[in-house]
XYZ file of C-alpha atoms in Angstrom:
466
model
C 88.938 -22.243 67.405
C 85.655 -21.396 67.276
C 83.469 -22.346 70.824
C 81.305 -25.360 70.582
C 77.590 -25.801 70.475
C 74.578 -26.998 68.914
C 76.146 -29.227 65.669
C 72.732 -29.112 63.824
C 72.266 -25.016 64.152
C 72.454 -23.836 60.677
C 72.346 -19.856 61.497
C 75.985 -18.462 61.785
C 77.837 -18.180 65.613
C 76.492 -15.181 67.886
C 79.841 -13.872 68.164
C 83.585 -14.978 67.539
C 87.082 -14.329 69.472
C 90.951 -14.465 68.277
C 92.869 -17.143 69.935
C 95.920 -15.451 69.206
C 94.635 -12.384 71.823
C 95.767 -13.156 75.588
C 93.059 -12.991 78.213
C 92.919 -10.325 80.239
C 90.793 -9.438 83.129
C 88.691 -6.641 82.127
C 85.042 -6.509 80.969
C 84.810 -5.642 77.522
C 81.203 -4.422 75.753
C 80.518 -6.423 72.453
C 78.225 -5.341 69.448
C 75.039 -6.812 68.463
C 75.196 -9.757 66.610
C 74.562 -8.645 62.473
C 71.390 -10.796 61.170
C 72.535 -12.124 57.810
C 70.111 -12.123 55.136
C 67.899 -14.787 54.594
C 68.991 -17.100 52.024
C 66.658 -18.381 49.518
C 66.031 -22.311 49.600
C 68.352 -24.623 47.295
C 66.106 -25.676 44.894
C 64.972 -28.978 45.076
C 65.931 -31.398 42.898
C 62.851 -32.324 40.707
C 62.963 -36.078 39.104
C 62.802 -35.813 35.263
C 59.233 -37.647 35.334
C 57.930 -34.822 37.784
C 59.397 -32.234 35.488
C 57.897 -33.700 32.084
C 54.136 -34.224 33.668
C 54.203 -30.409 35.377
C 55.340 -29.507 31.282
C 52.480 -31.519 29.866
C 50.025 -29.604 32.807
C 50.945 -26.450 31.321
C 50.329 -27.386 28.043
C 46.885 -29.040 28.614
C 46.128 -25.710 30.638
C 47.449 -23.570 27.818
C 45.553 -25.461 25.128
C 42.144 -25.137 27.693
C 42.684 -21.344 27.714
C 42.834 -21.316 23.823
C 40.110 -23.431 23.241
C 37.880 -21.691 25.608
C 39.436 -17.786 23.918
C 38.242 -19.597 20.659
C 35.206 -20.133 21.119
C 34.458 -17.212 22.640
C 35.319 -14.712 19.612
C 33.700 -17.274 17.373
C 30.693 -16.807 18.884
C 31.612 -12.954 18.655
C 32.045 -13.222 15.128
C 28.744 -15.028 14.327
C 26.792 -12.773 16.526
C 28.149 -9.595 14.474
C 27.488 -11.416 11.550
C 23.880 -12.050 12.017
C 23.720 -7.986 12.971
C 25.421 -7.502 9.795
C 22.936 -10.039 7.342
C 19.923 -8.209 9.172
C 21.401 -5.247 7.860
C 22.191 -6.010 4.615
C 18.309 -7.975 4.034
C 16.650 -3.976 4.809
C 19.515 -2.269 2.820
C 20.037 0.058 5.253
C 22.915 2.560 5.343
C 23.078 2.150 9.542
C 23.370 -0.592 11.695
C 20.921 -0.872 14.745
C 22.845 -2.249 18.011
C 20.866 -2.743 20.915
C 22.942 -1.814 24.055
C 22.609 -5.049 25.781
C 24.335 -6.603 22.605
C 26.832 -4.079 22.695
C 27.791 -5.543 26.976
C 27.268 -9.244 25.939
C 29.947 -8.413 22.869
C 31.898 -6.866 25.284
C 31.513 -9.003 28.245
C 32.861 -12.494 25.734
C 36.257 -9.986 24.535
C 36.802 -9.572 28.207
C 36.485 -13.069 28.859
C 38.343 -14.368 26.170
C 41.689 -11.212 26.935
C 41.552 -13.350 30.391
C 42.063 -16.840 29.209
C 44.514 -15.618 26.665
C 46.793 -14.016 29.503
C 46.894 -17.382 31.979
C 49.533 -18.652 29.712
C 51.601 -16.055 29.952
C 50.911 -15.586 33.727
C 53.233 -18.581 34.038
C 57.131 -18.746 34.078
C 57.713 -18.661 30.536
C 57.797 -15.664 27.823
C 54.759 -15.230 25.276
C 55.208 -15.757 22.125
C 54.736 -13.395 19.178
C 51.610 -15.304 18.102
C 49.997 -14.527 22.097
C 51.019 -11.160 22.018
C 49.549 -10.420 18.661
C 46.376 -11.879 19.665
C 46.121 -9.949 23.073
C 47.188 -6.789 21.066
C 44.284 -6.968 18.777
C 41.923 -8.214 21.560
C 43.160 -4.835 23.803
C 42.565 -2.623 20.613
C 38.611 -4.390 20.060
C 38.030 -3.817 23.518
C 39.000 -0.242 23.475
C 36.867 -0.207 20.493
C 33.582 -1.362 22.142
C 34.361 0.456 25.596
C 33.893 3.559 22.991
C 30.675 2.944 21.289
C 29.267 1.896 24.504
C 29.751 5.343 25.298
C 28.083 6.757 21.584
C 25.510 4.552 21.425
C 22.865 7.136 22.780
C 24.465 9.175 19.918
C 23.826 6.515 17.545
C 20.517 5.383 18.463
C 19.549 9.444 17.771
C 21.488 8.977 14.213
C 19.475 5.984 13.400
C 16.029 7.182 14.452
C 16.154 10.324 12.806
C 17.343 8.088 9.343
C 14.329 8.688 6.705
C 12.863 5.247 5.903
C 10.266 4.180 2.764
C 6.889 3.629 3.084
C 7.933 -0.046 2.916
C 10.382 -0.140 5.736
C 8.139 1.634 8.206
C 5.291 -1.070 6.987
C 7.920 -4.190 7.106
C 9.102 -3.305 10.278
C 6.101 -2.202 12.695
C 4.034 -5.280 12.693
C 2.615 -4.352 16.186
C 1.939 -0.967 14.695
C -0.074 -2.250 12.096
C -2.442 -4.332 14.167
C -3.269 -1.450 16.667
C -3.963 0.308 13.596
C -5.820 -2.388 12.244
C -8.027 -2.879 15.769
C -8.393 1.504 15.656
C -9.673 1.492 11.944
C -12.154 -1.745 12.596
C -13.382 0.460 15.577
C -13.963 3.482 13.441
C -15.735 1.107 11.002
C -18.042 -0.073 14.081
C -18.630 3.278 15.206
C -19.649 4.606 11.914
C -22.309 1.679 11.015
C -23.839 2.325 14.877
C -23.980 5.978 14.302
C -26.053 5.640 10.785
C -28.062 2.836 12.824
C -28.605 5.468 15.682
C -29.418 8.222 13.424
C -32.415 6.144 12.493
C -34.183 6.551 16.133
C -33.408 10.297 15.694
C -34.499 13.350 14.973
C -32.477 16.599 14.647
C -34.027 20.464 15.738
C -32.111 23.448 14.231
C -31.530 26.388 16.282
C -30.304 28.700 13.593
C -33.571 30.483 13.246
C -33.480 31.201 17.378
C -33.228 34.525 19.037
C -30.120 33.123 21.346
C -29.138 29.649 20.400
C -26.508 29.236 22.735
C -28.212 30.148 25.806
C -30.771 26.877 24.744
C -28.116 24.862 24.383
C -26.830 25.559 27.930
C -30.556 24.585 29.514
C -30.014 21.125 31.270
C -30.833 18.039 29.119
C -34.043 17.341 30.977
C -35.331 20.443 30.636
C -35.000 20.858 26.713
C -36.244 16.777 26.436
C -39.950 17.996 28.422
C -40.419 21.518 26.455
C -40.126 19.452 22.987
C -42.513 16.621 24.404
C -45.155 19.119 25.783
C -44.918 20.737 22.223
C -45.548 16.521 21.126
C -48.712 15.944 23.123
C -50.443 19.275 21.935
C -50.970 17.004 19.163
C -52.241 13.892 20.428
C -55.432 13.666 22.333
C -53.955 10.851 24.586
C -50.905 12.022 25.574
C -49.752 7.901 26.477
C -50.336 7.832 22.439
C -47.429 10.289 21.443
C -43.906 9.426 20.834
C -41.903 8.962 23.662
C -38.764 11.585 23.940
C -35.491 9.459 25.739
C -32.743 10.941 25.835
C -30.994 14.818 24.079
C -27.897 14.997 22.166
C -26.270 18.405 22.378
C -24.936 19.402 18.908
C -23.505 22.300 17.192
C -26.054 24.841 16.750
C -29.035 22.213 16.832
C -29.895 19.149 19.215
C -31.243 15.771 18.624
C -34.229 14.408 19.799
C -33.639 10.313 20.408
C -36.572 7.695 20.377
C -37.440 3.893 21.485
C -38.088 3.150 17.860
C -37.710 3.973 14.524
C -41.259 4.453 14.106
C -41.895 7.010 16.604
C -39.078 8.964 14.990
C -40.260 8.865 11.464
C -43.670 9.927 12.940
C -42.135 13.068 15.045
C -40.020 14.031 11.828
C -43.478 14.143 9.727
C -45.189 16.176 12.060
C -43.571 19.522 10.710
C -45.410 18.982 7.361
C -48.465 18.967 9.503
C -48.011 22.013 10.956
C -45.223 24.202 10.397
C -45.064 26.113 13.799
C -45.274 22.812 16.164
C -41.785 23.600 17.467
C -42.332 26.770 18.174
C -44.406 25.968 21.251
C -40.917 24.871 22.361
C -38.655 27.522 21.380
C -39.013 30.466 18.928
C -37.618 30.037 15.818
C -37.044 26.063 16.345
C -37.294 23.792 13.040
C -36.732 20.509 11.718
C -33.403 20.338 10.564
C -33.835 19.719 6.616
C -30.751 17.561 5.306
C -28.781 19.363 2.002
C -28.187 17.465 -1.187
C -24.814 18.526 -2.458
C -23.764 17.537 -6.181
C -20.234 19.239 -7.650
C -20.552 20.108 -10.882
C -16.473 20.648 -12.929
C -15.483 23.058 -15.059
C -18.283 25.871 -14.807
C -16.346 29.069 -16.527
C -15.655 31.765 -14.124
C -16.821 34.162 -16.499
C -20.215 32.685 -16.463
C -20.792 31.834 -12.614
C -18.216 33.168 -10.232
C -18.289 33.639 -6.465
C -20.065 36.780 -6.539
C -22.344 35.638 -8.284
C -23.326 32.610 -6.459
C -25.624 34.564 -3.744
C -27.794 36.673 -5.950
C -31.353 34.926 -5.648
C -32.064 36.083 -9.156
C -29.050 33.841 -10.078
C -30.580 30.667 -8.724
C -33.938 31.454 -10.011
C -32.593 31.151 -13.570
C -30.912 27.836 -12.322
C -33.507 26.307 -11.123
C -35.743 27.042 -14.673
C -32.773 25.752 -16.811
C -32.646 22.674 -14.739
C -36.886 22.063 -14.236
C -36.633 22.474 -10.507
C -39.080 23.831 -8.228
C -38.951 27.202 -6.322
C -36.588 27.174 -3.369
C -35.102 24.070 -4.234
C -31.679 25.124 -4.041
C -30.374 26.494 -0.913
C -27.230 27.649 -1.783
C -24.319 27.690 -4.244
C -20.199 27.522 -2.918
C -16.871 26.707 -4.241
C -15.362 23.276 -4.018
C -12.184 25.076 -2.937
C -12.461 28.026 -0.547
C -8.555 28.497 -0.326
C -6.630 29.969 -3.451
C -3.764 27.630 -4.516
C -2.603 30.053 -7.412
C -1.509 33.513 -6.677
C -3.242 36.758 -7.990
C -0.616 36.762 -11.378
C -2.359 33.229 -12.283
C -6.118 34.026 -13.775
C -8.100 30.979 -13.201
C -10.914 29.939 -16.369
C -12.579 27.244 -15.051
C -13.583 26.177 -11.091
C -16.200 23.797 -9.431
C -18.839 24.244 -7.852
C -21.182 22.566 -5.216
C -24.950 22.944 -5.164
C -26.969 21.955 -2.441
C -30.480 21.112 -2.694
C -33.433 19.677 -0.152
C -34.971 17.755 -2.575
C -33.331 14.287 -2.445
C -34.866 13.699 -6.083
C -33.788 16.905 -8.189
C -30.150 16.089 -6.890
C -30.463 12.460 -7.893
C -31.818 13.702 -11.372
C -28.890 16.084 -11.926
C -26.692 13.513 -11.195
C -28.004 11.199 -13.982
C -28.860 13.638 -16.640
C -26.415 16.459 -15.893
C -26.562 19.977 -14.997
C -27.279 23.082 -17.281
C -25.687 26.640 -16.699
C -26.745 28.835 -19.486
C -27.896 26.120 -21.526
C -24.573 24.185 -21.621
C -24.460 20.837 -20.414
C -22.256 19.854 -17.188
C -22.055 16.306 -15.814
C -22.558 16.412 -11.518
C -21.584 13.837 -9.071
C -22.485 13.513 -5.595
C -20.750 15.680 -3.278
C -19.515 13.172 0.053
C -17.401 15.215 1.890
C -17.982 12.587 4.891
C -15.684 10.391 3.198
C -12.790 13.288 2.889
C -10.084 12.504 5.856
C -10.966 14.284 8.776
C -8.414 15.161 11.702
C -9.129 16.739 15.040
C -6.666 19.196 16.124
C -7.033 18.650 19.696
C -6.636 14.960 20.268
C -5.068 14.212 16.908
C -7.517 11.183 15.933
C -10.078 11.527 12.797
C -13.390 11.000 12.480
C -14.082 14.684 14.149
C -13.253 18.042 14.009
C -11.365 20.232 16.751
C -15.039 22.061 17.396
C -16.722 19.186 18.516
C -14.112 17.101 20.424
C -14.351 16.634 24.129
C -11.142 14.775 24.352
C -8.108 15.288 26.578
C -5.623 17.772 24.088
C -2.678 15.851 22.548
C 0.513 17.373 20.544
C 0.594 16.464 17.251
C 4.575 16.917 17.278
C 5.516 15.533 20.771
C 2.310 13.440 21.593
C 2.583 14.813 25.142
C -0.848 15.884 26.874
C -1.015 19.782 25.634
C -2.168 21.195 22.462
C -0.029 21.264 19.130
C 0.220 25.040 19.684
C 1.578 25.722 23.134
C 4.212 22.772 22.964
C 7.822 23.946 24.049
C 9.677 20.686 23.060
C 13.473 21.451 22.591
C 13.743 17.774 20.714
C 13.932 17.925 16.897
C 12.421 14.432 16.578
C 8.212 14.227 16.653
C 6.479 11.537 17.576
C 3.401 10.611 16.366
C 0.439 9.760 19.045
C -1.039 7.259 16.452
C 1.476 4.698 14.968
C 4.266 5.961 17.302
C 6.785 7.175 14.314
C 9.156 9.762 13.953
C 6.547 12.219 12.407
C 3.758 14.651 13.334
C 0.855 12.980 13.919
C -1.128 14.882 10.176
C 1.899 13.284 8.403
C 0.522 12.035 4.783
C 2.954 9.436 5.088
C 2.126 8.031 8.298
C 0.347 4.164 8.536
C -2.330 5.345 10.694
C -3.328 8.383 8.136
C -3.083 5.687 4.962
C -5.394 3.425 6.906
C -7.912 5.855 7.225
C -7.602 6.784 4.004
C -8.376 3.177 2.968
C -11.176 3.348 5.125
C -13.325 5.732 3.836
C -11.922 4.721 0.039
C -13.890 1.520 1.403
C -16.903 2.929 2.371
C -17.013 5.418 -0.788
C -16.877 2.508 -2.678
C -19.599 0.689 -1.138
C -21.801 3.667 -1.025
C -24.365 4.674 -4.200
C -23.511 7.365 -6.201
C -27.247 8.297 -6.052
C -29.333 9.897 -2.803
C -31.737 7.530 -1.107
């Protein structure tokens, strides 16, 4: 029989000997005991109450982790909805997804695959319904994870999309009031540079030995050569107009004044005596404004370019048309470049005349012009109110000649001229309204509201010379 012990030890005897061995005196070495295997608890009996409220646990949990999946991809649902009503209101053929939509859509799928998989993380089997739902769930978020990864692809696809005049109007609201604020500012700049003009008056330097050279003299010194050549007319030299300040132009400068008086007076003193200037500099005159009037359909045949410098030509103009001697200064094109090809024999072309008599133009413009006795109707020629880009900063209002701006790329918009950019990208981008065009694009909001512009002021303006 088996030795006694401890009645309450539950782990199995040390070791065990046969009773039906005799004893003998030797020593004898025994083997290690053999651990058995630890046996898993009995299960405890669980009361049928305990049983049915850890049930009804489960199921409140389950239903929480539903309710919570539900709302979740309802929410989903609504917010692609929206995305796709937006869509539909602009008809457009591609859908616009910001990427921080894309990781809030994907951030609610995520949460909602983890509510849907506590129920089954318990000790029961899903059901088909479950594992249909975290199928689909799996397959959308496999879905997103992969235009998460296009959608720098995408947002390329949808910039480079060609929109209407509408669309690009519709949808940059900010662009239009920068535009706005740049074309007021044009508007203000133009009505203080016909107010400035006023205490102004302008010396030509096309008649000098070396123009350039005079318009490289320091300001000061050009401002006290014209005032000496001032006083030689004036006894008291405190009585003469007062010279302020040079503008450096293109082949002339501009005298500026305290008043408007003192200008008109400074701009009369060349009829007084023609070589007043010339104390100055040699060859320096009054700058005489041109009258321009276009006159349509003139036959080619009876006026054509070569024609148009032969003095003996404008002589015979100027009798047909009762104007003084010298009254017309010279005779172009309206169009310099061809637009047909040599095959294409052009009839007709226009013409603009330019006078410096402020009266003969405005008469020509109400009773016509004559060329070889036939009649011609003229208009005023305003090529100030003709869109004008610069070329080197890409705003208008100036030309490329007389800019003094930093250069700008009319395709990229980055700080180097148009012509020395080396931008791989296909898109532009335009340094005015910020589109997807070059910056001379007809198309463009900024170049329509500058078109407006001066369609504004041409409208406001007479069609006769002061």
């Amino acid at each position: 029989m088996p030795p006694k012990g401890n009645e309450t030890s539950k782990g199995p005897p040390a070791f065990t000997f046969s009773p039906t061995k005799p004893r003998e005196t030797e020593i004898t070495v025994q083997k290690p005991p053999t651990i058995p295997p630890k046996q898993k608890d009995a299960p405890s009996k669980v009361s049928e109450t305990e049983a049915r409220a850890a049930a009804t646990n489960s199921q409140t949990t389950n239903e929480r982790s539903h309710s919570k999946a539900e709302r979740l991809i309802l929410g989903i649902l609504q917010q692609l909805q929206a995305i796709y009503d937006d869509a539909n209101k602009t008809r457009t053929q591609t859908i616009n997804i910001k990427k921080a939509t894309f990781e809030e859509i994907g951030n609610g799928i995520q949460q909602a695959y983890e509510h849907l998989k506590q129920p089954c993380a318990a000790n029961r089997t899903p059901s088909t319904t479950e594992n249909t739902i975290l199928d689909t769930l799996t397959q959308i978020q496999n879905s997103v994870a992969n235009l998460e990864t296009k959608y720098n692809d995408i947002e390329a696809k949808i910039d480079n999309t060609p929109k209407t005049y509408a669309e690009i109007i519709k949808s940059t609201s900010l662009k239009e009031s920068k535009i706005e604020q740049r074309t007021q500012r044009r508007k203000q700049q133009e009505a203080l540079r016909q107010e400035r003009q006023k205490y102004g008056v302008t010396l030509s330097l096309k008649d000098t030995e070396k123009p350039d050279s005079i318009l490289a003299m320091p300001a000061k010194d050009i401002a006290e050569r014209c005032q000496q050549a001032i006083n030689r007319l004036h006894v008291n030299s405190s009585d003469s107009p007062h010279i302020i300040g040079v503008s450096k132009l293109a082949k002339s400068f501009r005298l500026q004044f305290e008043t408007e008086e003192e200008a008109t007076i400074v701009y009369r003193l060349n009829q007084t005596k023609d070589d007043i200037w010339n104390a100055a500099f040699e060859g320096l005159k009054v700058h005489v404004p041109m009258y321009g009037i276009v006159v349509h359909g003139i036959p080619v045949a009876d006026l054509d370019s070569t024609m148009m410098d032969h003095a003996k030509v404008i002589k015979q103009l100027e009798a047909e048309n009762s104007m003084k001697t010298d009254t017309i200064t010279k005779i172009t094109p309206l169009r310099r470049r061809k637009k047909h090809s040599d095959s294409v024999t052009k009839l007709h072309h226009s013409i603009i005349i330019y006078m410096n008599d402020s009266h003969a133009a405005n008469r020509c413009i109400t009773n016509g012009f004559h060329v070889d006795y036939i009649h011609y109707a003229a208009e005023r020629f305003t090529p100030q109110y003709q869109i004008m880009q610069c070329f080197n900063c890409c705003d208008y209002g100036h030309r490329a000649s007389s800019c003094k701006r930093e250069s700008r790329c009319g395709k990229c918009s980055e700080k180097h001229n148009t012509r020395e950019c080396k931008s791989t990208t296909t898109t532009a981008h335009c340094f005015q309204c910020k589109g997807s065009h070059e910056a001379w694009h007809p198309q463009c909001p900024a170049r329509i509201a500058e078109k407006e512009r001066l369609e504004e002021l041409m409208g406001n303006t007479s069609c006769l010379f002061n």
